[in-house]
Tab-separated table of C-alpha atoms in Angstrom:
chain	number	residue	atom	x	y	z
A	1	UNK	CA	0.000	0.000	0.000
A	2	UNK	CA	2.821	2.361	0.901
A	3	UNK	CA	4.471	1.437	-2.372
A	4	UNK	CA	1.362	2.316	-4.353
A	5	UNK	CA	1.059	5.604	-2.484
A	6	UNK	CA	4.686	6.454	-3.253
A	7	UNK	CA	4.270	5.713	-6.969
A	8	UNK	CA	1.023	7.631	-7.023
A	9	UNK	CA	2.748	10.657	-5.437
A	10	UNK	CA	5.435	10.437	-8.093
A	11	UNK	CA	2.829	10.223	-10.862
A	12	UNK	CA	0.906	13.226	-9.600
A	13	UNK	CA	4.051	15.273	-9.035
A	14	UNK	CA	5.211	14.448	-12.554
A	15	UNK	CA	1.855	15.465	-13.985
A	16	UNK	CA	1.807	18.699	-11.974
A	17	UNK	CA	5.289	19.602	-13.190
A	18	UNK	CA	4.962	18.672	-16.842
A	19	UNK	CA	1.190	18.907	-17.471
A	20	UNK	CA	1.542	16.213	-20.084
A	21	UNK	CA	-1.831	14.472	-19.895
A	22	UNK	CA	-4.661	16.377	-18.252
A	23	UNK	CA	-4.645	19.682	-20.193
A	24	UNK	CA	-4.407	17.779	-23.475
A	25	UNK	CA	-7.276	15.487	-22.510
A	26	UNK	CA	-9.476	18.375	-21.366
A	27	UNK	CA	-8.826	20.445	-24.461
A	28	UNK	CA	-9.430	17.406	-26.643
A	29	UNK	CA	-12.825	16.807	-25.027
A	30	UNK	CA	-13.984	20.393	-25.566
A	31	UNK	CA	-12.795	20.292	-29.172
A	32	UNK	CA	-14.634	17.019	-29.675
A	33	UNK	CA	-17.890	18.606	-28.494
A	34	UNK	CA	-17.418	21.299	-31.129
A	35	UNK	CA	-16.707	18.612	-33.726
A	36	UNK	CA	-19.873	16.761	-32.702
A	37	UNK	CA	-21.864	19.976	-32.997
A	38	UNK	CA	-20.804	20.429	-36.602
A	39	UNK	CA	-20.713	16.732	-37.434
A	40	UNK	CA	-24.299	16.227	-36.300
A	41	UNK	CA	-25.392	19.752	-37.204
A	42	UNK	CA	-27.362	20.030	-33.975
A	43	UNK	CA	-27.524	22.971	-31.589
A	44	UNK	CA	-28.616	20.888	-28.610
A	45	UNK	CA	-28.787	17.186	-27.855
A	46	UNK	CA	-30.691	15.156	-25.293
A	47	UNK	CA	-31.394	11.570	-24.264
A	48	UNK	CA	-29.528	8.765	-25.984
A	49	UNK	CA	-27.647	11.091	-28.331
A	50	UNK	CA	-26.352	13.183	-25.419
A	51	UNK	CA	-25.359	10.083	-23.470
A	52	UNK	CA	-23.517	8.695	-26.493
A	53	UNK	CA	-21.620	11.927	-27.204
A	54	UNK	CA	-20.540	12.292	-23.593
A	55	UNK	CA	-19.389	8.686	-23.247
A	56	UNK	CA	-17.569	8.585	-26.586
A	57	UNK	CA	-15.823	11.896	-25.914
A	58	UNK	CA	-14.605	10.792	-22.499
A	59	UNK	CA	-13.512	7.467	-23.977
A	60	UNK	CA	-11.430	9.065	-26.729
A	61	UNK	CA	-10.005	11.743	-24.453
A	62	UNK	CA	-9.070	8.934	-22.077
A	63	UNK	CA	-7.181	7.220	-24.899
A	64	UNK	CA	-4.741	10.137	-24.859
A	65	UNK	CA	-4.131	9.397	-21.199
A	66	UNK	CA	-3.695	5.704	-21.941
A	67	UNK	CA	-1.055	6.434	-24.549
A	68	UNK	CA	0.951	8.643	-22.210
A	69	UNK	CA	0.527	6.598	-19.042
A	70	UNK	CA	3.739	4.552	-19.174
A	71	UNK	CA	5.790	6.475	-21.720
A	72	UNK	CA	7.958	8.240	-19.149
A	73	UNK	CA	8.655	4.967	-17.335
A	74	UNK	CA	9.682	3.289	-20.553
A	75	UNK	CA	11.801	6.097	-21.966
A	76	UNK	CA	13.447	7.397	-18.824
A	77	UNK	CA	14.167	4.164	-17.010
A	78	UNK	CA	11.258	4.182	-14.583
A	79	UNK	CA	10.612	0.492	-15.222
A	80	UNK	CA	14.234	-0.432	-14.511
A	81	UNK	CA	14.238	1.528	-11.282
A	82	UNK	CA	10.980	-0.057	-10.219
A	83	UNK	CA	12.181	-3.563	-11.006
A	84	UNK	CA	15.312	-3.024	-8.908
A	85	UNK	CA	13.196	-2.156	-5.880
A	86	UNK	CA	12.176	-5.123	-3.697
A	87	UNK	CA	8.430	-4.494	-3.960
A	88	UNK	CA	5.408	-6.263	-5.378
A	89	UNK	CA	4.943	-5.274	-9.017
A	90	UNK	CA	1.165	-5.211	-8.740
A	91	UNK	CA	1.423	-1.928	-6.857
A	92	UNK	CA	2.597	-0.230	-10.020
A	93	UNK	CA	-0.644	-1.275	-11.678
A	94	UNK	CA	-2.692	-0.054	-8.716
A	95	UNK	CA	-0.904	3.297	-8.646
A	96	UNK	CA	-1.244	3.809	-12.393
A	97	UNK	CA	-4.941	2.917	-12.327
A	98	UNK	CA	-5.597	5.289	-9.417
A	99	UNK	CA	-3.614	8.051	-11.135
A	100	UNK	CA	-5.580	7.614	-14.343
A	101	UNK	CA	-8.827	7.558	-12.360
A	102	UNK	CA	-7.789	10.946	-10.997
A	103	UNK	CA	-6.888	12.298	-14.444
A	104	UNK	CA	-10.265	11.194	-15.800
A	105	UNK	CA	-12.055	12.825	-12.881
A	106	UNK	CA	-10.291	16.126	-13.538
A	107	UNK	CA	-11.058	15.732	-17.236
A	108	UNK	CA	-14.747	15.292	-16.443
A	109	UNK	CA	-14.771	18.296	-14.122
A	110	UNK	CA	-13.880	20.255	-17.261
A	111	UNK	CA	-15.760	18.215	-19.859
A	112	UNK	CA	-19.165	17.821	-18.201
A	113	UNK	CA	-19.754	21.578	-17.609
A	114	UNK	CA	-18.449	22.252	-21.113
A	115	UNK	CA	-20.866	19.655	-22.459
A	116	UNK	CA	-23.769	21.165	-20.506
A	117	UNK	CA	-22.821	24.625	-21.740
A	118	UNK	CA	-22.172	23.792	-25.405
A	119	UNK	CA	-24.465	20.952	-26.384
A	120	UNK	CA	-26.809	19.616	-23.739
A	121	UNK	CA	-30.463	20.660	-24.137
A	122	UNK	CA	-31.940	19.859	-20.706
A	123	UNK	CA	-30.379	21.295	-17.557
A	124	UNK	CA	-27.705	19.246	-15.866
A	125	UNK	CA	-28.499	20.025	-12.222
A	126	UNK	CA	-31.108	17.330	-11.737
A	127	UNK	CA	-28.991	14.657	-13.395
A	128	UNK	CA	-25.777	15.470	-11.561
A	129	UNK	CA	-25.868	12.942	-8.668
A	130	UNK	CA	-26.629	10.040	-11.008
A	131	UNK	CA	-24.094	11.315	-13.501
A	132	UNK	CA	-21.361	11.319	-10.869
A	133	UNK	CA	-22.128	7.715	-9.886
A	134	UNK	CA	-22.113	6.485	-13.498
A	135	UNK	CA	-18.960	8.399	-14.430
A	136	UNK	CA	-17.150	7.105	-11.338
A	137	UNK	CA	-17.884	3.530	-12.459
A	138	UNK	CA	-16.847	4.383	-16.030
A	139	UNK	CA	-13.602	5.930	-14.781
A	140	UNK	CA	-12.811	2.853	-12.712
A	141	UNK	CA	-13.389	0.520	-15.646
A	142	UNK	CA	-11.415	2.696	-18.026
A	143	UNK	CA	-8.538	3.155	-15.580
A	144	UNK	CA	-8.268	-0.608	-15.007
A	145	UNK	CA	-8.248	-1.476	-18.708
A	146	UNK	CA	-5.932	1.412	-19.595
A	147	UNK	CA	-3.417	0.607	-16.844
A	148	UNK	CA	-3.258	-2.980	-18.090
A	149	UNK	CA	-3.348	-2.350	-21.849
A	150	UNK	CA	-1.006	0.643	-21.527
A	151	UNK	CA	1.635	-1.588	-19.949
A	152	UNK	CA	1.027	-4.149	-22.680
A	153	UNK	CA	1.341	-1.624	-25.479
A	154	UNK	CA	4.113	0.669	-24.280
A	155	UNK	CA	6.925	-1.712	-25.117
A	156	UNK	CA	5.723	-2.570	-28.596
A	157	UNK	CA	6.935	-0.743	-31.654
A	158	UNK	CA	3.545	0.713	-32.586
A	159	UNK	CA	2.472	1.652	-29.078
A	160	UNK	CA	0.123	4.502	-30.000
A	161	UNK	CA	-1.719	2.159	-32.331
A	162	UNK	CA	-1.721	-1.081	-30.363
A	163	UNK	CA	-2.997	0.486	-27.131
A	164	UNK	CA	-6.281	1.959	-28.429
A	165	UNK	CA	-6.817	-0.990	-30.783
A	166	UNK	CA	-6.834	-3.425	-27.875
A	167	UNK	CA	-8.515	-1.132	-25.369
A	168	UNK	CA	-11.506	-0.076	-27.493
A	169	UNK	CA	-13.099	-3.516	-27.981
A	170	UNK	CA	-12.386	-4.344	-24.334
A	171	UNK	CA	-14.229	-1.181	-23.298
A	172	UNK	CA	-17.355	-1.805	-25.373
A	173	UNK	CA	-19.271	-3.214	-22.362
A	174	UNK	CA	-18.400	-0.017	-20.447
A	175	UNK	CA	-19.684	2.085	-23.329
A	176	UNK	CA	-22.917	0.082	-23.477
A	177	UNK	CA	-23.438	0.279	-19.725
A	178	UNK	CA	-22.616	3.980	-19.495
A	179	UNK	CA	-24.687	5.003	-22.512
A	180	UNK	CA	-27.697	3.038	-21.294
A	181	UNK	CA	-27.358	4.337	-17.741
A	182	UNK	CA	-26.909	7.977	-18.774
A	183	UNK	CA	-29.716	8.102	-21.314
A	184	UNK	CA	-32.615	8.485	-18.826
A	185	UNK	CA	-30.612	11.083	-16.895
A	186	UNK	CA	-30.273	13.401	-19.895
A	187	UNK	CA	-33.841	13.265	-21.228
A	188	UNK	CA	-35.476	16.399	-22.605
A	189	UNK	CA	-38.190	16.445	-19.948
A	190	UNK	CA	-35.778	16.160	-17.012
A	191	UNK	CA	-33.893	13.318	-15.398
A	192	UNK	CA	-35.681	9.999	-14.937
A	193	UNK	CA	-34.680	7.303	-12.470
A	194	UNK	CA	-31.146	5.911	-12.703
A	195	UNK	CA	-31.372	2.352	-14.069
A	196	UNK	CA	-29.833	0.104	-11.415
A	197	UNK	CA	-29.328	-2.790	-13.841
A	198	UNK	CA	-26.705	-0.875	-15.807
A	199	UNK	CA	-24.917	0.260	-12.677
A	200	UNK	CA	-24.668	-3.409	-11.740
A	201	UNK	CA	-23.253	-4.289	-15.166
A	202	UNK	CA	-20.635	-1.529	-14.855
A	203	UNK	CA	-19.814	-2.554	-11.296
A	204	UNK	CA	-19.475	-6.200	-12.297
A	205	UNK	CA	-17.193	-5.245	-15.191
A	206	UNK	CA	-14.981	-3.152	-12.904
A	207	UNK	CA	-14.790	-5.948	-10.346
A	208	UNK	CA	-14.015	-8.756	-12.818
A	209	UNK	CA	-11.432	-6.846	-14.806
A	210	UNK	CA	-9.901	-5.310	-11.686
A	211	UNK	CA	-9.215	-8.752	-10.252
A	212	UNK	CA	-8.157	-10.119	-13.624
A	213	UNK	CA	-5.736	-7.267	-14.289
A	214	UNK	CA	-4.111	-7.703	-10.882
A	215	UNK	CA	-3.721	-11.403	-11.643
A	216	UNK	CA	-2.083	-10.983	-15.067
A	217	UNK	CA	-0.111	-7.755	-14.576
A	218	UNK	CA	3.079	-9.263	-13.137
A	219	UNK	CA	4.391	-11.010	-16.276
A	220	UNK	CA	4.317	-7.688	-18.158
A	221	UNK	CA	7.202	-6.396	-16.058
A	222	UNK	CA	9.968	-8.925	-16.056
A	223	UNK	CA	12.793	-7.521	-18.087
B	1	UNK	CA	4.685	-36.180	-31.286
B	2	UNK	CA	1.747	-34.144	-32.583
B	3	UNK	CA	1.548	-36.365	-35.634
B	4	UNK	CA	0.604	-39.456	-33.608
B	5	UNK	CA	-2.937	-40.649	-34.267
B	6	UNK	CA	-3.594	-37.764	-36.575
B	7	UNK	CA	-4.624	-40.056	-39.452
B	8	UNK	CA	-7.354	-41.706	-37.382
B	9	UNK	CA	-8.488	-38.324	-36.116
B	10	UNK	CA	-8.662	-36.942	-39.652
B	11	UNK	CA	-10.695	-39.956	-40.781
B	12	UNK	CA	-13.095	-39.531	-37.870
B	13	UNK	CA	-13.460	-35.833	-38.728
B	14	UNK	CA	-14.211	-36.526	-42.368
B	15	UNK	CA	-16.745	-39.235	-41.519
B	16	UNK	CA	-18.503	-37.093	-38.899
B	17	UNK	CA	-18.616	-33.987	-41.069
B	18	UNK	CA	-19.856	-35.870	-44.138
B	19	UNK	CA	-22.429	-37.655	-41.993
B	20	UNK	CA	-23.440	-34.384	-40.371
B	21	UNK	CA	-24.049	-32.632	-43.664
B	22	UNK	CA	-25.837	-35.687	-45.061
B	23	UNK	CA	-28.161	-35.368	-42.072
B	24	UNK	CA	-28.494	-31.645	-42.670
B	25	UNK	CA	-29.505	-31.966	-46.302
B	26	UNK	CA	-31.392	-35.267	-46.420
B	27	UNK	CA	-32.849	-35.867	-42.988
B	28	UNK	CA	-33.424	-32.699	-40.985
B	29	UNK	CA	-36.755	-31.093	-41.947
B	30	UNK	CA	-36.921	-27.706	-43.622
B	31	UNK	CA	-37.747	-24.935	-41.208
B	32	UNK	CA	-41.464	-24.160	-41.263
B	33	UNK	CA	-40.807	-20.442	-41.170
B	34	UNK	CA	-37.603	-19.856	-43.141
B	35	UNK	CA	-37.509	-22.908	-45.400
B	36	UNK	CA	-34.275	-24.205	-46.894
B	37	UNK	CA	-32.244	-21.117	-45.949
B	38	UNK	CA	-32.381	-22.110	-42.319
B	39	UNK	CA	-29.916	-24.961	-43.098
B	40	UNK	CA	-27.052	-22.461	-42.873
B	41	UNK	CA	-27.767	-22.627	-39.160
B	42	UNK	CA	-26.009	-26.016	-39.066
B	43	UNK	CA	-22.825	-24.381	-40.312
B	44	UNK	CA	-23.051	-20.959	-38.671
B	45	UNK	CA	-23.848	-21.920	-35.082
B	46	UNK	CA	-21.350	-24.805	-34.687
B	47	UNK	CA	-18.616	-22.594	-36.145
B	48	UNK	CA	-19.484	-19.820	-33.700
B	49	UNK	CA	-19.544	-22.126	-30.686
B	50	UNK	CA	-16.277	-23.811	-31.669
B	51	UNK	CA	-14.594	-20.463	-32.377
B	52	UNK	CA	-15.576	-19.069	-28.976
B	53	UNK	CA	-14.424	-22.258	-27.253
B	54	UNK	CA	-11.167	-21.955	-29.204
B	55	UNK	CA	-10.661	-18.401	-27.929
B	56	UNK	CA	-11.277	-19.518	-24.365
B	57	UNK	CA	-8.965	-22.515	-24.874
B	58	UNK	CA	-6.300	-20.065	-26.087
B	59	UNK	CA	-6.698	-18.235	-22.784
B	60	UNK	CA	-6.365	-21.455	-20.790
B	61	UNK	CA	-3.183	-22.435	-22.658
B	62	UNK	CA	-1.908	-18.911	-21.982
B	63	UNK	CA	-2.448	-19.407	-18.245
B	64	UNK	CA	-0.417	-22.595	-18.469
B	65	UNK	CA	2.246	-20.725	-20.408
B	66	UNK	CA	2.573	-18.054	-17.736
B	67	UNK	CA	2.673	-20.743	-15.033
B	68	UNK	CA	5.270	-23.012	-16.621
B	69	UNK	CA	6.992	-20.564	-19.013
B	70	UNK	CA	7.084	-23.426	-21.496
B	71	UNK	CA	7.052	-22.025	-25.037
B	72	UNK	CA	4.985	-24.997	-26.221
B	73	UNK	CA	1.938	-23.636	-24.388
B	74	UNK	CA	2.414	-20.291	-26.099
B	75	UNK	CA	2.419	-22.119	-29.421
B	76	UNK	CA	-0.730	-24.033	-28.426
B	77	UNK	CA	-2.451	-20.806	-27.459
B	78	UNK	CA	-1.322	-19.106	-30.664
B	79	UNK	CA	-2.572	-21.907	-32.917
B	80	UNK	CA	-5.931	-22.098	-31.115
B	81	UNK	CA	-6.501	-18.348	-31.429
B	82	UNK	CA	-5.313	-18.320	-35.021
B	83	UNK	CA	-7.750	-21.078	-36.047
B	84	UNK	CA	-10.582	-19.485	-34.080
B	85	UNK	CA	-9.986	-16.212	-35.915
B	86	UNK	CA	-10.362	-17.989	-39.248
B	87	UNK	CA	-13.557	-19.666	-38.040
B	88	UNK	CA	-14.758	-16.303	-36.749
B	89	UNK	CA	-14.530	-14.808	-40.227
B	90	UNK	CA	-16.644	-17.717	-41.438
B	91	UNK	CA	-19.151	-17.051	-38.662
B	92	UNK	CA	-19.472	-13.379	-39.573
B	93	UNK	CA	-19.916	-14.170	-43.266
B	94	UNK	CA	-22.461	-16.971	-42.778
B	95	UNK	CA	-24.263	-14.955	-40.106
B	96	UNK	CA	-24.538	-12.046	-42.471
B	97	UNK	CA	-25.891	-14.261	-45.258
B	98	UNK	CA	-28.400	-15.820	-42.901
B	99	UNK	CA	-29.494	-12.420	-41.617
B	100	UNK	CA	-30.047	-11.235	-45.193
B	101	UNK	CA	-32.094	-14.306	-46.040
B	102	UNK	CA	-34.113	-14.453	-42.834
B	103	UNK	CA	-34.571	-10.801	-41.888
B	104	UNK	CA	-33.767	-8.999	-45.116
B	105	UNK	CA	-30.695	-7.132	-43.879
B	106	UNK	CA	-27.001	-7.966	-44.186
B	107	UNK	CA	-26.334	-6.575	-40.754
B	108	UNK	CA	-28.634	-6.041	-37.781
B	109	UNK	CA	-27.463	-4.009	-34.837
B	110	UNK	CA	-30.334	-5.106	-32.604
B	111	UNK	CA	-29.004	-8.613	-32.779
B	112	UNK	CA	-26.905	-9.263	-29.684
B	113	UNK	CA	-25.135	-12.467	-30.656
B	114	UNK	CA	-23.895	-11.138	-34.002
B	115	UNK	CA	-22.797	-7.834	-32.470
B	116	UNK	CA	-20.969	-9.376	-29.531
B	117	UNK	CA	-19.288	-11.757	-31.922
B	118	UNK	CA	-18.081	-8.814	-34.003
B	119	UNK	CA	-16.633	-7.136	-30.899
B	120	UNK	CA	-14.829	-10.320	-29.892
B	121	UNK	CA	-13.546	-10.669	-33.444
B	122	UNK	CA	-12.251	-7.076	-33.482
B	123	UNK	CA	-10.497	-7.658	-30.172
B	124	UNK	CA	-8.790	-10.852	-31.328
B	125	UNK	CA	-7.899	-9.251	-34.648
B	126	UNK	CA	-5.319	-7.235	-32.671
B	127	UNK	CA	-3.627	-10.401	-31.376
B	128	UNK	CA	-1.353	-10.876	-34.365
B	129	UNK	CA	-0.411	-7.180	-34.745
B	130	UNK	CA	0.429	-7.140	-31.030
B	131	UNK	CA	2.720	-10.137	-31.407
B	132	UNK	CA	4.239	-8.764	-34.571
B	133	UNK	CA	5.163	-5.452	-32.978
B	134	UNK	CA	7.238	-7.074	-30.204
B	135	UNK	CA	10.615	-8.238	-31.403
B	136	UNK	CA	11.967	-10.029	-28.368
B	137	UNK	CA	10.565	-13.567	-28.623
B	138	UNK	CA	10.332	-14.288	-24.933
B	139	UNK	CA	8.567	-10.990	-24.227
B	140	UNK	CA	6.318	-11.516	-27.224
B	141	UNK	CA	5.166	-14.827	-25.756
B	142	UNK	CA	4.564	-13.348	-22.308
B	143	UNK	CA	2.636	-10.324	-23.575
B	144	UNK	CA	0.587	-12.456	-25.946
B	145	UNK	CA	-0.366	-14.699	-23.027
B	146	UNK	CA	-1.470	-11.739	-20.934
B	147	UNK	CA	-3.574	-10.605	-23.872
B	148	UNK	CA	-5.019	-14.083	-24.440
B	149	UNK	CA	-6.067	-14.432	-20.781
B	150	UNK	CA	-7.675	-10.987	-20.659
B	151	UNK	CA	-9.478	-11.501	-23.948
B	152	UNK	CA	-10.548	-15.033	-22.991
B	153	UNK	CA	-12.201	-13.679	-19.846
B	154	UNK	CA	-13.717	-10.875	-21.888
B	155	UNK	CA	-15.626	-13.270	-24.176
B	156	UNK	CA	-18.375	-14.312	-21.705
B	157	UNK	CA	-18.647	-10.886	-20.073
B	158	UNK	CA	-19.058	-9.186	-23.422
B	159	UNK	CA	-21.833	-11.554	-24.432
B	160	UNK	CA	-23.593	-10.813	-21.161
B	161	UNK	CA	-23.383	-7.041	-21.625
B	162	UNK	CA	-24.487	-7.006	-25.262
B	163	UNK	CA	-27.308	-9.455	-24.622
B	164	UNK	CA	-28.628	-7.259	-21.831
B	165	UNK	CA	-28.521	-4.238	-24.102
B	166	UNK	CA	-30.411	-5.584	-27.076
B	167	UNK	CA	-33.754	-6.930	-28.100
B	168	UNK	CA	-34.111	-10.643	-28.604
B	169	UNK	CA	-34.386	-11.333	-32.316
B	170	UNK	CA	-31.603	-13.889	-32.455
B	171	UNK	CA	-32.772	-17.418	-31.732
B	172	UNK	CA	-31.529	-18.735	-28.396
B	173	UNK	CA	-29.956	-21.944	-29.590
B	174	UNK	CA	-28.674	-23.282	-26.298
B	175	UNK	CA	-31.322	-22.007	-23.962
B	176	UNK	CA	-32.478	-23.983	-20.953
B	177	UNK	CA	-35.406	-25.365	-22.895
B	178	UNK	CA	-33.187	-26.767	-25.640
B	179	UNK	CA	-34.060	-23.956	-28.021
B	180	UNK	CA	-37.466	-25.468	-28.815
B	181	UNK	CA	-36.053	-27.473	-31.700
B	182	UNK	CA	-37.779	-30.643	-32.847
B	183	UNK	CA	-35.868	-33.826	-32.021
B	184	UNK	CA	-34.461	-34.552	-35.476
B	185	UNK	CA	-33.214	-30.984	-35.873
B	186	UNK	CA	-31.580	-31.058	-32.466
B	187	UNK	CA	-29.827	-34.357	-33.203
B	188	UNK	CA	-28.547	-33.019	-36.544
B	189	UNK	CA	-27.372	-29.872	-34.803
B	190	UNK	CA	-25.499	-31.833	-32.133
B	191	UNK	CA	-23.799	-33.972	-34.786
B	192	UNK	CA	-22.680	-30.858	-36.680
B	193	UNK	CA	-21.247	-29.398	-33.448
B	194	UNK	CA	-19.279	-32.584	-32.834
B	195	UNK	CA	-18.080	-32.541	-36.444
B	196	UNK	CA	-16.988	-28.921	-36.241
B	197	UNK	CA	-15.209	-29.514	-32.926
B	198	UNK	CA	-13.406	-32.499	-34.430
B	199	UNK	CA	-12.427	-30.360	-37.419
B	200	UNK	CA	-10.996	-27.733	-35.080
B	201	UNK	CA	-9.008	-30.291	-33.085
B	202	UNK	CA	-7.712	-31.947	-36.252
B	203	UNK	CA	-6.596	-28.655	-37.787
B	204	UNK	CA	-5.045	-27.651	-34.481
B	205	UNK	CA	-3.087	-30.916	-34.320
B	206	UNK	CA	-1.958	-30.529	-37.946
B	207	UNK	CA	-0.795	-26.974	-37.323
B	208	UNK	CA	1.035	-27.961	-34.145
B	209	UNK	CA	2.737	-30.843	-35.962
B	210	UNK	CA	3.681	-28.568	-38.862
B	211	UNK	CA	5.122	-25.880	-36.588
B	212	UNK	CA	7.096	-28.460	-34.609
B	213	UNK	CA	8.451	-30.060	-37.727
B	214	UNK	CA	9.401	-26.722	-39.223
B	215	UNK	CA	11.241	-25.740	-36.051
B	216	UNK	CA	13.128	-29.033	-36.015
B	217	UNK	CA	14.016	-28.799	-39.686
B	218	UNK	CA	15.398	-25.308	-39.328
B	219	UNK	CA	17.348	-26.339	-36.207
B	220	UNK	CA	18.853	-29.276	-38.091
B	221	UNK	CA	19.648	-27.081	-41.066
B	222	UNK	CA	21.421	-24.595	-38.838
B	223	UNK	CA	23.452	-27.426	-37.350
B	224	UNK	CA	24.387	-28.592	-40.839
B	225	UNK	CA	25.515	-25.070	-41.675
B	226	UNK	CA	27.505	-25.003	-38.471
B	227	UNK	CA	25.889	-21.978	-36.881
B	228	UNK	CA	23.658	-23.647	-34.328
B	229	UNK	CA	24.515	-21.050	-31.719
B	230	UNK	CA	23.124	-18.021	-33.481
B	231	UNK	CA	19.558	-18.756	-34.511
B	232	UNK	CA	18.107	-16.778	-37.378
B	233	UNK	CA	16.074	-13.908	-36.004
B	234	UNK	CA	13.305	-13.095	-38.376
B	235	UNK	CA	10.488	-10.875	-37.266
B	236	UNK	CA	7.388	-12.955	-36.969
B	237	UNK	CA	4.099	-13.094	-35.140
B	238	UNK	CA	4.321	-16.864	-34.750
B	239	UNK	CA	6.023	-18.256	-31.665
B	240	UNK	CA	9.262	-20.167	-31.933
B	241	UNK	CA	10.114	-23.215	-29.886
């Protein structure tokens, strides 16, 4: 646990000093909303369309984070230093997943108000509690997959390609769950009840892949 | 060692498959609703089931590979996933043809089994590029195993999620009630599944034998040339043993 906390501190300090991931992700999400506005030629969106745009934007902005997650460790010897330390390797995964969860949360603090301001038809206030629950589950699922796939992809020759290619199909259940859960929250006539079934699907996904990723992460860091 | 008994296995496969398709065309009744077109079911569904089992088997071999670090298990996993990918293309093509004939569209998004199969196919389609982009053979095997385990676990979860999301137009073949098939159709279907599974195992054995033989031949050739100590390093997605 102390190990994970130490790595997490290092991650956050690195991000605060270089601002490599979060500003890029946030800017990307706002730009994507503008692109959606012109691509769909719609002034406002609601319901399933709004849920889809929000989920897809967060997903693609998150891909930028995935691609950058391990690059510093690979290029500047972070992996070697970590392997020399007598600690359990799984903590690196935990720290990276928690760090990415944090990045995504900051991204959403920018992206959701921007979405409400630029595109969303109905007001966001009523939907906000449900939205936070769904996005927290989405962030957890994304962070788990990205921390695993990022480690898998970073030491291949085409890392920026391999990472998203593997991560996107793996994240389809998250997209389905999030889009279905968010749709009733963003309806034109005001937020309806949060569908518990889809929260359960998202929670189950996070649980299964969290355990699975912890189980298979070790062999990725051996040399 | 993979060649042993392969002749008998091949014969059994041929007999079962020929018998299965004889049953399909001459014995099983035409579907009351869809007519003759429904016969593609006996090709499409067994292929899909065998392909998914092959993907999961690839994951199980990958677990054994990570446990024992024996390159043979990596090869087993690779061959299983490779064959399943080929079957998966067949599944998508036959499924599309069947959808066109039965529902009038080449592709239906409100059709959970077809859609989840496409997602699984897209995921496994990255298996070979992943292997190919890692040059170090030992690392390639390890990373491929991690991928195979993750993707193998993903297969059932993905089907669950997509099935929950969609309407139920696709027939539930293996439901608790036996899919409400008449007896002769169900028997034909079971025989085609056995035939397809035998075909998969036979092809898998052939591929394993071929890869082993090729590795031994190239090792012998290197010894003849006198440079046994520096093996040829070609970039390849296939594992070496």
